[in-house]
Short mmCIF file of N, CA, C and O in Angstrom, two decimals:
data_model
loop_
_atom_site.label_atom_id
_atom_site.label_comp_id
_atom_site.label_asym_id
_atom_site.label_seq_id
_atom_site.Cartn_x
_atom_site.Cartn_y
_atom_site.Cartn_z
N MET M 140 76.20 26.51 -52.31
CA MET M 140 75.69 26.26 -51.02
C MET M 140 75.29 24.81 -50.86
O MET M 140 74.69 24.26 -51.75
N ALA M 141 75.62 24.37 -49.75
CA ALA M 141 75.30 22.99 -49.45
C ALA M 141 73.88 22.90 -48.96
O ALA M 141 73.43 23.71 -48.17
N ALA M 142 73.23 21.92 -49.44
CA ALA M 142 71.81 21.77 -49.06
C ALA M 142 71.73 21.16 -47.66
O ALA M 142 72.30 20.12 -47.41
N ARG M 143 71.13 21.89 -46.84
CA ARG M 143 70.97 21.38 -45.48
C ARG M 143 69.61 20.70 -45.34
O ARG M 143 68.62 21.22 -45.83
N SER M 144 69.65 19.62 -44.70
CA SER M 144 68.37 18.97 -44.43
C SER M 144 68.06 19.17 -42.95
O SER M 144 68.66 18.56 -42.09
N THR M 145 67.26 20.10 -42.76
CA THR M 145 66.88 20.36 -41.37
C THR M 145 65.49 19.79 -41.14
O THR M 145 64.57 20.06 -41.90
N ALA M 146 65.41 19.03 -40.15
CA ALA M 146 64.13 18.41 -39.82
C ALA M 146 63.34 19.40 -38.98
O ALA M 146 63.74 19.76 -37.88
N ARG M 147 62.33 19.83 -39.54
CA ARG M 147 61.48 20.80 -38.85
C ARG M 147 60.32 20.08 -38.17
O ARG M 147 59.66 19.25 -38.78
N LYS M 148 60.13 20.41 -36.94
CA LYS M 148 59.01 19.80 -36.23
C LYS M 148 57.76 20.59 -36.52
O LYS M 148 57.76 21.82 -36.42
N ARG M 149 56.78 19.87 -36.91
CA ARG M 149 55.52 20.53 -37.19
C ARG M 149 54.69 20.56 -35.90
O ARG M 149 54.49 19.55 -35.26
N THR M 150 54.22 21.67 -35.58
CA THR M 150 53.36 21.79 -34.41
C THR M 150 51.98 22.16 -34.88
O THR M 150 51.81 23.14 -35.62
N THR M 151 51.06 21.37 -34.52
CA THR M 151 49.68 21.66 -34.91
C THR M 151 48.94 22.17 -33.68
O THR M 151 49.11 21.66 -32.59
N THR M 152 48.17 23.15 -33.89
CA THR M 152 47.38 23.68 -32.78
C THR M 152 45.95 23.21 -32.93
O THR M 152 45.35 23.35 -33.99
N ARG M 153 45.44 22.63 -31.86
CA ARG M 153 44.06 22.16 -31.86
C ARG M 153 43.22 23.11 -31.05
O ARG M 153 43.68 23.68 -30.05
N LYS M 154 42.00 23.19 -31.47
CA LYS M 154 41.08 24.02 -30.70
C LYS M 154 40.64 23.24 -29.47
O LYS M 154 40.30 22.07 -29.54
N LYS M 155 40.65 23.92 -28.35
CA LYS M 155 40.22 23.28 -27.10
C LYS M 155 38.71 23.35 -27.03
O LYS M 155 38.12 24.41 -27.24
N THR M 156 38.11 22.20 -26.71
CA THR M 156 36.65 22.16 -26.57
C THR M 156 36.30 22.31 -25.11
O THR M 156 36.99 21.80 -24.23
N THR M 157 35.22 23.01 -24.88
CA THR M 157 34.80 23.23 -23.50
C THR M 157 33.81 22.19 -23.01
O THR M 157 33.35 22.25 -21.89
N GLY M 158 33.46 21.26 -23.86
CA GLY M 158 32.52 20.23 -23.45
C GLY M 158 31.08 20.54 -23.86
O GLY M 158 30.22 19.70 -23.81
N ARG M 159 30.83 21.75 -24.26
CA ARG M 159 29.49 22.12 -24.69
C ARG M 159 29.38 22.02 -26.19
O ARG M 159 30.34 22.29 -26.91
N LYS M 160 28.20 21.66 -26.62
CA LYS M 160 27.95 21.63 -28.06
C LYS M 160 27.37 22.97 -28.46
O LYS M 160 26.74 23.66 -27.66
N LYS M 161 27.57 23.30 -29.68
CA LYS M 161 27.01 24.55 -30.18
C LYS M 161 25.50 24.44 -30.22
O LYS M 161 24.94 23.38 -30.47
N ALA M 162 24.85 25.56 -30.02
CA ALA M 162 23.40 25.59 -30.01
C ALA M 162 22.82 25.24 -31.37
O ALA M 162 21.73 24.70 -31.48
N GLY M 163 23.54 25.50 -32.40
CA GLY M 163 23.05 25.24 -33.75
C GLY M 163 23.01 23.77 -34.11
O GLY M 163 22.29 23.36 -35.00
N THR M 164 23.75 22.94 -33.42
CA THR M 164 23.81 21.52 -33.77
C THR M 164 22.72 20.70 -33.09
O THR M 164 22.52 19.56 -33.42
N ARG M 165 22.02 21.29 -32.12
CA ARG M 165 20.99 20.54 -31.39
C ARG M 165 19.76 20.38 -32.27
O ARG M 165 19.32 21.32 -32.92
N LYS M 166 19.20 19.16 -32.23
CA LYS M 166 18.00 18.91 -33.04
C LYS M 166 16.79 19.47 -32.34
O LYS M 166 16.65 19.38 -31.12
N LYS M 167 15.92 20.05 -33.11
CA LYS M 167 14.70 20.60 -32.55
C LYS M 167 13.61 19.53 -32.56
O LYS M 167 13.53 18.73 -33.48
N ALA M 168 12.81 19.55 -31.51
CA ALA M 168 11.72 18.59 -31.43
C ALA M 168 10.62 19.01 -32.40
O ALA M 168 10.20 20.17 -32.41
N THR M 169 10.20 18.07 -33.18
CA THR M 169 9.15 18.38 -34.14
C THR M 169 7.81 17.94 -33.58
O THR M 169 7.72 16.91 -32.94
N THR M 170 6.82 18.72 -33.81
CA THR M 170 5.48 18.36 -33.35
C THR M 170 4.68 17.88 -34.53
O THR M 170 4.69 18.49 -35.60
N ARG M 171 3.99 16.78 -34.30
CA ARG M 171 3.16 16.23 -35.37
C ARG M 171 1.76 16.79 -35.28
O ARG M 171 1.25 17.03 -34.20
N LYS M 172 1.17 16.94 -36.39
CA LYS M 172 -0.21 17.40 -36.41
C LYS M 172 -1.12 16.22 -36.09
O LYS M 172 -0.91 15.12 -36.59
N LYS M 173 -2.07 16.48 -35.23
CA LYS M 173 -3.01 15.43 -34.87
C LYS M 173 -4.05 15.33 -35.97
O LYS M 173 -4.66 16.32 -36.35
N THR M 174 -4.20 14.11 -36.43
CA THR M 174 -5.19 13.90 -37.48
C THR M 174 -6.41 13.24 -36.88
O THR M 174 -6.29 12.32 -36.09
N THR M 175 -7.53 13.74 -37.21
CA THR M 175 -8.77 13.13 -36.74
C THR M 175 -9.29 12.21 -37.82
O THR M 175 -9.33 12.58 -39.00
N SER M 176 -9.65 11.03 -37.41
CA SER M 176 -10.12 10.06 -38.40
C SER M 176 -11.57 10.39 -38.75
O SER M 176 -12.40 10.61 -37.89
N THR M 177 -11.81 10.43 -40.01
CA THR M 177 -13.17 10.71 -40.47
C THR M 177 -13.73 9.43 -41.04
O THR M 177 -13.11 8.78 -41.89
N ARG M 178 -14.90 9.08 -40.54
CA ARG M 178 -15.54 7.86 -41.02
C ARG M 178 -16.50 8.21 -42.15
O ARG M 178 -17.16 9.24 -42.12
N LYS M 179 -16.54 7.31 -43.05
CA LYS M 179 -17.50 7.49 -44.13
C LYS M 179 -18.84 6.98 -43.66
O LYS M 179 -18.96 5.88 -43.15
N LYS M 180 -19.83 7.81 -43.79
CA LYS M 180 -21.16 7.42 -43.36
C LYS M 180 -21.83 6.61 -44.47
O LYS M 180 -21.83 7.01 -45.62
N THR M 181 -22.34 5.49 -44.05
CA THR M 181 -23.05 4.66 -45.01
C THR M 181 -24.53 4.78 -44.73
O THR M 181 -24.95 4.99 -43.60
N GLY M 182 -25.30 4.65 -45.75
CA GLY M 182 -26.75 4.80 -45.61
C GLY M 182 -27.39 3.67 -44.82
O GLY M 182 -28.34 3.88 -44.09
N ALA M 183 -26.89 2.46 -44.96
CA ALA M 183 -27.51 1.31 -44.30
C ALA M 183 -26.85 1.10 -42.93
O ALA M 183 -25.65 1.06 -42.82
N ARG M 184 -27.72 0.96 -41.93
CA ARG M 184 -27.23 0.70 -40.58
C ARG M 184 -27.53 -0.75 -40.21
O ARG M 184 -28.55 -1.28 -40.60
N LYS M 185 -26.62 -1.33 -39.41
CA LYS M 185 -26.85 -2.71 -38.98
C LYS M 185 -27.86 -2.72 -37.86
O LYS M 185 -27.84 -1.87 -36.99
N LYS M 186 -28.73 -3.72 -37.89
CA LYS M 186 -29.72 -3.85 -36.84
C LYS M 186 -29.11 -4.56 -35.65
O LYS M 186 -28.33 -5.50 -35.81
N THR M 187 -29.47 -4.09 -34.47
CA THR M 187 -28.98 -4.76 -33.26
C THR M 187 -29.99 -5.82 -32.86
O THR M 187 -31.19 -5.57 -32.82
N THR M 188 -29.48 -6.99 -32.55
CA THR M 188 -30.38 -8.08 -32.17
C THR M 188 -30.61 -8.03 -30.66
O THR M 188 -29.72 -7.66 -29.89
N ALA M 189 -31.80 -8.40 -30.26
CA ALA M 189 -32.14 -8.40 -28.83
C ALA M 189 -31.40 -9.54 -28.15
O ALA M 189 -31.39 -10.67 -28.63
N ARG M 190 -30.80 -9.24 -27.00
CA ARG M 190 -30.04 -10.26 -26.29
C ARG M 190 -30.93 -11.00 -25.32
O ARG M 190 -31.83 -10.43 -24.72
N LYS M 191 -30.64 -12.27 -25.16
CA LYS M 191 -31.39 -13.09 -24.22
C LYS M 191 -30.81 -12.86 -22.83
O LYS M 191 -29.61 -12.70 -22.66
N LYS M 192 -31.69 -12.85 -21.86
CA LYS M 192 -31.22 -12.70 -20.48
C LYS M 192 -30.61 -14.03 -20.05
O LYS M 192 -31.19 -15.09 -20.25
N SER M 193 -29.43 -13.90 -19.44
CA SER M 193 -28.75 -15.12 -19.00
C SER M 193 -29.34 -15.58 -17.67
O SER M 193 -29.72 -14.78 -16.83
N THR M 194 -29.42 -16.87 -17.51
CA THR M 194 -29.97 -17.43 -16.28
C THR M 194 -28.88 -17.66 -15.25
O THR M 194 -29.15 -18.13 -14.15
N ALA M 195 -27.63 -17.34 -15.61
CA ALA M 195 -26.52 -17.55 -14.68
C ALA M 195 -26.59 -16.53 -13.55
O ALA M 195 -27.11 -15.44 -13.71
N ARG M 196 -26.04 -16.91 -12.39
CA ARG M 196 -26.03 -16.02 -11.24
C ARG M 196 -25.07 -14.87 -11.46
O ARG M 196 -24.01 -15.03 -12.06
N LYS M 197 -25.43 -13.72 -10.92
CA LYS M 197 -24.55 -12.58 -11.01
C LYS M 197 -23.47 -12.70 -9.95
O LYS M 197 -23.71 -13.21 -8.86
N LYS M 198 -22.27 -12.21 -10.29
CA LYS M 198 -21.17 -12.24 -9.33
C LYS M 198 -21.41 -11.17 -8.28
O LYS M 198 -21.84 -10.07 -8.59
N SER M 199 -21.12 -11.52 -7.05
CA SER M 199 -21.31 -10.54 -5.97
C SER M 199 -20.18 -9.52 -6.02
O SER M 199 -19.05 -9.84 -6.36
N THR M 200 -20.51 -8.29 -5.67
CA THR M 200 -19.52 -7.23 -5.72
C THR M 200 -18.72 -7.13 -4.43
O THR M 200 -17.87 -6.28 -4.31
N GLY M 201 -19.03 -7.99 -3.47
CA GLY M 201 -18.27 -7.97 -2.23
C GLY M 201 -18.95 -7.17 -1.14
O GLY M 201 -18.60 -7.26 0.02
N ARG M 202 -19.91 -6.33 -1.49
CA ARG M 202 -20.63 -5.54 -0.50
C ARG M 202 -21.86 -6.28 -0.05
O ARG M 202 -22.62 -6.80 -0.86
N LYS M 203 -22.06 -6.30 1.24
CA LYS M 203 -23.25 -6.94 1.78
C LYS M 203 -24.35 -5.91 1.91
O LYS M 203 -24.09 -4.73 2.14
N LYS M 204 -25.57 -6.36 1.76
CA LYS M 204 -26.70 -5.46 1.94
C LYS M 204 -26.86 -5.17 3.42
O LYS M 204 -26.65 -6.02 4.26
N SER M 205 -27.22 -3.93 3.71
CA SER M 205 -27.37 -3.56 5.12
C SER M 205 -28.64 -4.19 5.67
O SER M 205 -29.64 -4.34 4.98
N THR M 206 -28.59 -4.56 6.95
CA THR M 206 -29.73 -5.22 7.59
C THR M 206 -30.62 -4.23 8.31
O THR M 206 -31.49 -4.62 9.06
N GLY M 207 -30.40 -2.96 8.11
CA GLY M 207 -31.25 -1.97 8.74
C GLY M 207 -30.59 -1.29 9.92
O GLY M 207 -30.85 -0.14 10.20
N ARG M 208 -29.72 -2.02 10.64
CA ARG M 208 -29.03 -1.43 11.78
C ARG M 208 -27.74 -0.78 11.33
O ARG M 208 -26.91 -1.43 10.70
N LYS M 209 -27.57 0.49 11.63
CA LYS M 209 -26.34 1.16 11.26
C LYS M 209 -25.38 1.17 12.43
O LYS M 209 -25.78 1.35 13.57
N LYS M 210 -24.11 0.96 12.13
CA LYS M 210 -23.09 1.01 13.17
C LYS M 210 -22.63 2.45 13.31
O LYS M 210 -22.40 3.14 12.32
N SER M 211 -22.49 2.88 14.52
CA SER M 211 -22.03 4.24 14.77
C SER M 211 -20.52 4.29 14.57
O SER M 211 -19.79 3.46 15.11
N ALA M 212 -20.07 5.24 13.80
CA ALA M 212 -18.65 5.32 13.49
C ALA M 212 -17.84 5.88 14.65
O ALA M 212 -16.66 5.60 14.79
N SER M 213 -18.48 6.66 15.53
CA SER M 213 -17.72 7.34 16.57
C SER M 213 -17.58 6.50 17.85
O SER M 213 -16.70 6.77 18.65
N LYS M 214 -18.44 5.51 18.05
CA LYS M 214 -18.37 4.73 19.29
C LYS M 214 -17.27 3.68 19.20
O LYS M 214 -17.15 2.97 18.22
N ARG M 215 -16.52 3.60 20.30
CA ARG M 215 -15.47 2.59 20.39
C ARG M 215 -15.96 1.43 21.24
O ARG M 215 -16.60 1.64 22.26
N LYS M 216 -15.63 0.22 20.81
CA LYS M 216 -15.99 -0.95 21.62
C LYS M 216 -15.02 -1.10 22.78
O LYS M 216 -15.41 -1.48 23.88
N TYR M 217 -13.75 -0.82 22.52
CA TYR M 217 -12.72 -0.94 23.54
C TYR M 217 -12.15 0.45 23.81
O TYR M 217 -11.91 1.23 22.88
N SER M 218 -11.91 0.77 25.09
CA SER M 218 -11.35 2.08 25.42
C SER M 218 -9.87 2.12 25.04
O SER M 218 -9.24 1.08 24.82
N ARG M 219 -9.35 3.33 24.97
CA ARG M 219 -7.93 3.48 24.64
C ARG M 219 -7.05 2.86 25.73
O ARG M 219 -5.98 2.32 25.45
N GLY M 220 -7.50 2.95 26.96
CA GLY M 220 -6.76 2.36 28.08
C GLY M 220 -6.68 0.84 27.96
O GLY M 220 -5.66 0.24 28.30
N ALA M 221 -7.77 0.23 27.44
CA ALA M 221 -7.78 -1.23 27.27
C ALA M 221 -6.79 -1.63 26.19
O ALA M 221 -6.07 -2.63 26.33
N SER M 222 -6.72 -0.84 25.12
CA SER M 222 -5.78 -1.18 24.05
C SER M 222 -4.34 -0.99 24.53
O SER M 222 -3.43 -1.67 24.08
N GLU M 223 -4.14 -0.06 25.47
CA GLU M 223 -2.81 0.13 26.06
C GLU M 223 -2.42 -1.09 26.88
O GLU M 223 -1.26 -1.54 26.83
N ASN M 224 -3.37 -1.66 27.63
CA ASN M 224 -3.11 -2.88 28.40
C ASN M 224 -2.70 -4.03 27.48
O ASN M 224 -1.75 -4.76 27.76
N VAL M 225 -3.43 -4.17 26.37
CA VAL M 225 -3.14 -5.24 25.41
C VAL M 225 -1.76 -5.01 24.80
O VAL M 225 -0.98 -5.96 24.62
N ARG M 226 -1.44 -3.75 24.50
CA ARG M 226 -0.13 -3.43 23.91
C ARG M 226 1.01 -3.83 24.85
O ARG M 226 2.01 -4.41 24.42
N GLU M 227 0.85 -3.53 26.13
CA GLU M 227 1.88 -3.89 27.11
C GLU M 227 2.06 -5.40 27.22
O GLU M 227 3.19 -5.90 27.30
N GLU M 228 0.95 -6.13 27.23
CA GLU M 228 1.02 -7.59 27.32
C GLU M 228 1.67 -8.19 26.08
O GLU M 228 2.45 -9.14 26.17
N MET M 229 1.35 -7.64 24.91
CA MET M 229 1.96 -8.12 23.66
C MET M 229 3.46 -7.86 23.66
O MET M 229 4.24 -8.66 23.15
N HIS M 230 3.86 -6.73 24.24
CA HIS M 230 5.28 -6.39 24.33
C HIS M 230 6.02 -7.45 25.16
O HIS M 230 7.07 -7.94 24.76
N GLU M 231 5.42 -7.81 26.30
CA GLU M 231 6.03 -8.84 27.15
C GLU M 231 6.03 -10.20 26.45
O GLU M 231 7.00 -10.95 26.54
N PHE M 232 4.95 -10.49 25.75
CA PHE M 232 4.84 -11.78 25.05
C PHE M 232 5.92 -11.92 23.99
O PHE M 232 6.57 -12.97 23.87
N LYS M 233 6.16 -10.85 23.23
CA LYS M 233 7.16 -10.90 22.17
C LYS M 233 8.57 -11.06 22.73
O LYS M 233 9.44 -11.62 22.06
N ARG M 234 8.80 -10.55 23.93
CA ARG M 234 10.12 -10.69 24.57
C ARG M 234 10.25 -12.03 25.30
O ARG M 234 11.31 -12.35 25.84
N GLY M 235 9.15 -12.78 25.40
CA GLY M 235 9.17 -14.08 26.08
C GLY M 235 9.08 -13.96 27.59
O GLY M 235 9.45 -14.88 28.31
N LYS M 236 8.59 -12.84 28.10
CA LYS M 236 8.51 -12.61 29.55
C LYS M 236 7.10 -12.79 30.10
O LYS M 236 6.91 -12.78 31.31
N LEU M 237 6.10 -12.94 29.24
CA LEU M 237 4.71 -13.01 29.70
C LEU M 237 4.41 -14.41 30.24
O LEU M 237 4.70 -15.42 29.60
N ARG M 238 3.83 -14.42 31.45
CA ARG M 238 3.48 -15.68 32.08
C ARG M 238 2.00 -15.65 32.47
O ARG M 238 1.45 -14.59 32.78
N SER M 239 1.36 -16.80 32.43
CA SER M 239 -0.06 -16.88 32.75
C SER M 239 -0.24 -17.27 34.21
O SER M 239 0.73 -17.60 34.90
N GLY M 240 -1.48 -17.22 34.64
CA GLY M 240 -1.79 -17.65 36.01
C GLY M 240 -1.79 -16.48 36.97
O GLY M 240 -1.31 -15.40 36.64
N PRO M 241 -2.33 -16.71 38.18
CA PRO M 241 -2.39 -15.63 39.17
C PRO M 241 -1.00 -15.23 39.64
O PRO M 241 -0.20 -16.10 40.02
N GLY M 242 -0.72 -13.95 39.56
CA GLY M 242 0.60 -13.46 40.00
C GLY M 242 1.71 -13.81 39.04
O GLY M 242 2.88 -13.67 39.38
N GLY M 243 1.37 -14.28 37.84
CA GLY M 243 2.39 -14.65 36.84
C GLY M 243 3.21 -15.85 37.26
O GLY M 243 4.38 -15.98 36.91
N LYS M 244 2.60 -16.77 38.01
CA LYS M 244 3.33 -17.93 38.51
C LYS M 244 3.13 -19.16 37.63
O LYS M 244 3.65 -20.22 37.93
N GLY M 245 2.36 -19.02 36.56
CA GLY M 245 2.11 -20.16 35.67
C GLY M 245 3.22 -20.27 34.63
O GLY M 245 4.30 -19.73 34.79
N GLY M 246 2.89 -20.98 33.55
CA GLY M 246 3.87 -21.19 32.49
C GLY M 246 3.94 -20.01 31.54
O GLY M 246 3.16 -19.06 31.61
N LYS M 247 4.91 -20.07 30.63
CA LYS M 247 5.07 -19.02 29.65
C LYS M 247 3.91 -19.04 28.65
O LYS M 247 3.43 -20.11 28.28
N VAL M 248 3.50 -17.85 28.25
CA VAL M 248 2.44 -17.73 27.25
C VAL M 248 3.08 -17.91 25.88
O VAL M 248 4.07 -17.24 25.56
N LYS M 249 2.49 -18.82 25.08
CA LYS M 249 3.07 -19.11 23.76
C LYS M 249 2.15 -18.75 22.62
O LYS M 249 2.46 -18.97 21.46
N SER M 250 0.99 -18.19 22.94
CA SER M 250 -0.01 -17.88 21.91
C SER M 250 -0.33 -16.40 21.92
O SER M 250 -0.50 -15.79 22.98
N ARG M 251 -0.46 -15.82 20.74
CA ARG M 251 -0.84 -14.41 20.62
C ARG M 251 -2.23 -14.18 21.19
O ARG M 251 -2.48 -13.20 21.88
N LYS M 252 -3.14 -15.10 20.89
CA LYS M 252 -4.51 -14.98 21.37
C LYS M 252 -4.56 -14.94 22.89
O LYS M 252 -5.32 -14.20 23.48
N GLN M 253 -3.74 -15.77 23.50
CA GLN M 253 -3.73 -15.81 24.96
C GLN M 253 -3.18 -14.51 25.52
O GLN M 253 -3.66 -14.00 26.53
N ALA M 254 -2.17 -13.94 24.85
CA ALA M 254 -1.59 -12.68 25.31
C ALA M 254 -2.62 -11.56 25.24
O ALA M 254 -2.74 -10.75 26.16
N ILE M 255 -3.41 -11.54 24.17
CA ILE M 255 -4.46 -10.53 24.02
C ILE M 255 -5.53 -10.73 25.08
O ILE M 255 -6.01 -9.77 25.69
N ALA M 256 -5.89 -11.99 25.34
CA ALA M 256 -6.90 -12.30 26.35
C ALA M 256 -6.46 -11.84 27.73
O ALA M 256 -7.27 -11.32 28.51
N ILE M 257 -5.19 -11.99 28.04
CA ILE M 257 -4.68 -11.56 29.34
C ILE M 257 -4.77 -10.04 29.45
O ILE M 257 -5.19 -9.50 30.48
N GLY M 258 -4.42 -9.34 28.37
CA GLY M 258 -4.49 -7.88 28.36
C GLY M 258 -5.91 -7.38 28.56
O GLY M 258 -6.15 -6.45 29.33
N LEU M 259 -6.87 -8.01 27.88
CA LEU M 259 -8.28 -7.61 28.01
C LEU M 259 -8.81 -7.94 29.41
O LEU M 259 -9.59 -7.18 29.98
N SER M 260 -8.37 -9.07 29.95
CA SER M 260 -8.80 -9.48 31.28
C SER M 260 -8.34 -8.47 32.33
O SER M 260 -9.10 -8.08 33.23
N GLU M 261 -7.10 -8.01 32.20
CA GLU M 261 -6.58 -7.01 33.13
C GLU M 261 -7.31 -5.68 32.98
O GLU M 261 -7.55 -4.99 33.96
N ALA M 262 -7.67 -5.33 31.73
CA ALA M 262 -8.40 -4.09 31.49
C ALA M 262 -9.79 -4.17 32.14
O ALA M 262 -10.26 -3.19 32.74
N ARG M 263 -10.44 -5.33 32.04
CA ARG M 263 -11.75 -5.53 32.67
C ARG M 263 -11.66 -5.38 34.18
O ARG M 263 -12.50 -4.75 34.81
N ALA M 264 -10.62 -5.99 34.75
CA ALA M 264 -10.44 -5.96 36.21
C ALA M 264 -10.23 -4.54 36.72
O ALA M 264 -10.65 -4.21 37.83
N SER M 265 -9.56 -3.71 35.90
CA SER M 265 -9.31 -2.33 36.34
C SER M 265 -10.47 -1.39 35.99
O SER M 265 -10.39 -0.20 36.26
N GLY M 266 -11.55 -1.92 35.40
CA GLY M 266 -12.76 -1.14 35.16
C GLY M 266 -12.78 -0.36 33.86
O GLY M 266 -13.58 0.56 33.70
N LYS M 267 -11.92 -0.71 32.92
CA LYS M 267 -11.91 -0.01 31.62
C LYS M 267 -13.00 -0.57 30.72
O LYS M 267 -13.53 -1.65 30.97
N LYS M 268 -13.33 0.19 29.68
CA LYS M 268 -14.43 -0.19 28.80
C LYS M 268 -14.00 -1.33 27.88
O LYS M 268 -13.22 -1.13 26.93
N VAL M 269 -14.50 -2.52 28.16
CA VAL M 269 -14.22 -3.71 27.36
C VAL M 269 -15.51 -4.50 27.29
O VAL M 269 -16.20 -4.65 28.29
N PRO M 270 -15.91 -5.01 26.11
CA PRO M 270 -17.14 -5.80 26.02
C PRO M 270 -17.08 -7.05 26.90
O PRO M 270 -16.00 -7.57 27.20
N LYS M 271 -18.25 -7.52 27.29
CA LYS M 271 -18.33 -8.71 28.13
C LYS M 271 -17.87 -9.93 27.36
O LYS M 271 -17.91 -9.95 26.12
N ARG M 272 -17.49 -10.97 28.09
CA ARG M 272 -17.07 -12.21 27.44
C ARG M 272 -18.26 -12.86 26.77
O ARG M 272 -19.37 -12.85 27.31
N LYS M 273 -18.02 -13.43 25.59
CA LYS M 273 -19.13 -14.05 24.85
C LYS M 273 -19.53 -15.38 25.45
O LYS M 273 -20.66 -15.80 25.36
N GLY M 274 -18.62 -16.12 26.01
CA GLY M 274 -18.95 -17.43 26.55
C GLY M 274 -17.72 -18.07 27.13
O GLY M 274 -16.70 -17.42 27.35
N GLY M 275 -17.81 -19.35 27.38
CA GLY M 275 -16.65 -20.04 27.92
C GLY M 275 -16.62 -19.94 29.43
O GLY M 275 -17.63 -19.78 30.10
N ARG M 276 -15.43 -20.00 29.95
CA ARG M 276 -15.26 -20.01 31.39
C ARG M 276 -15.44 -18.63 31.99
O ARG M 276 -14.86 -17.66 31.52
N LYS M 277 -16.25 -18.53 33.00
CA LYS M 277 -16.48 -17.26 33.69
C LYS M 277 -15.46 -17.14 34.81
O LYS M 277 -15.13 -18.12 35.49
N LYS M 278 -15.00 -15.93 35.04
CA LYS M 278 -14.04 -15.68 36.09
C LYS M 278 -14.74 -15.54 37.43
O LYS M 278 -15.77 -14.89 37.53
N LYS M 279 -14.17 -16.16 38.44
CA LYS M 279 -14.76 -16.07 39.78
C LYS M 279 -14.52 -14.68 40.35
O LYS M 279 -13.47 -14.09 40.14
N SER M 280 -15.50 -14.18 41.12
CA SER M 280 -15.33 -12.86 41.71
C SER M 280 -14.88 -12.89 43.15
O SER M 280 -14.81 -13.84 43.82
#
C-alpha cells in the first residue's frame, strides 16, 4: 500500500463565554478587626502651668450686640405693590426704554439707582406703602 499523506484539518472547539465571571472567582471583601489603642498608665502626671491672660483684643464674631430695640420680622417696610412698581421700572431700564422726567420726556435712565428711585416715586404717588424720603430734594405737590 502506498502511503497517502492526507492533510487533515484540525478543528478546535472553544467554549463560548457569556461575559459573566464565575461566582467562585470573585474576591470576597475582608473586614478588619478594629483595634482599640490601650495607653499605658504612668504614675506621674504632668502639671499644667497657669496661662497668662493675653492683653490682645478679641476678634469680633461678626454679630453686633442688640441695642434693646427689636425689629419685627413680620412688618414690611415696602408693600408688595411698591416692589411690583420697582420691578416694572427695572424691566424697562434693562431694555433701555426707561426715560426720566415728567411724562417720560427726559433723557434715558442710565443708573440702576435712578431706576429704583423712579419706581418708588411712582409707588408713593399711587398711595402704596413706601417709607418717606430721608432727605434731598422734596417733590412739589
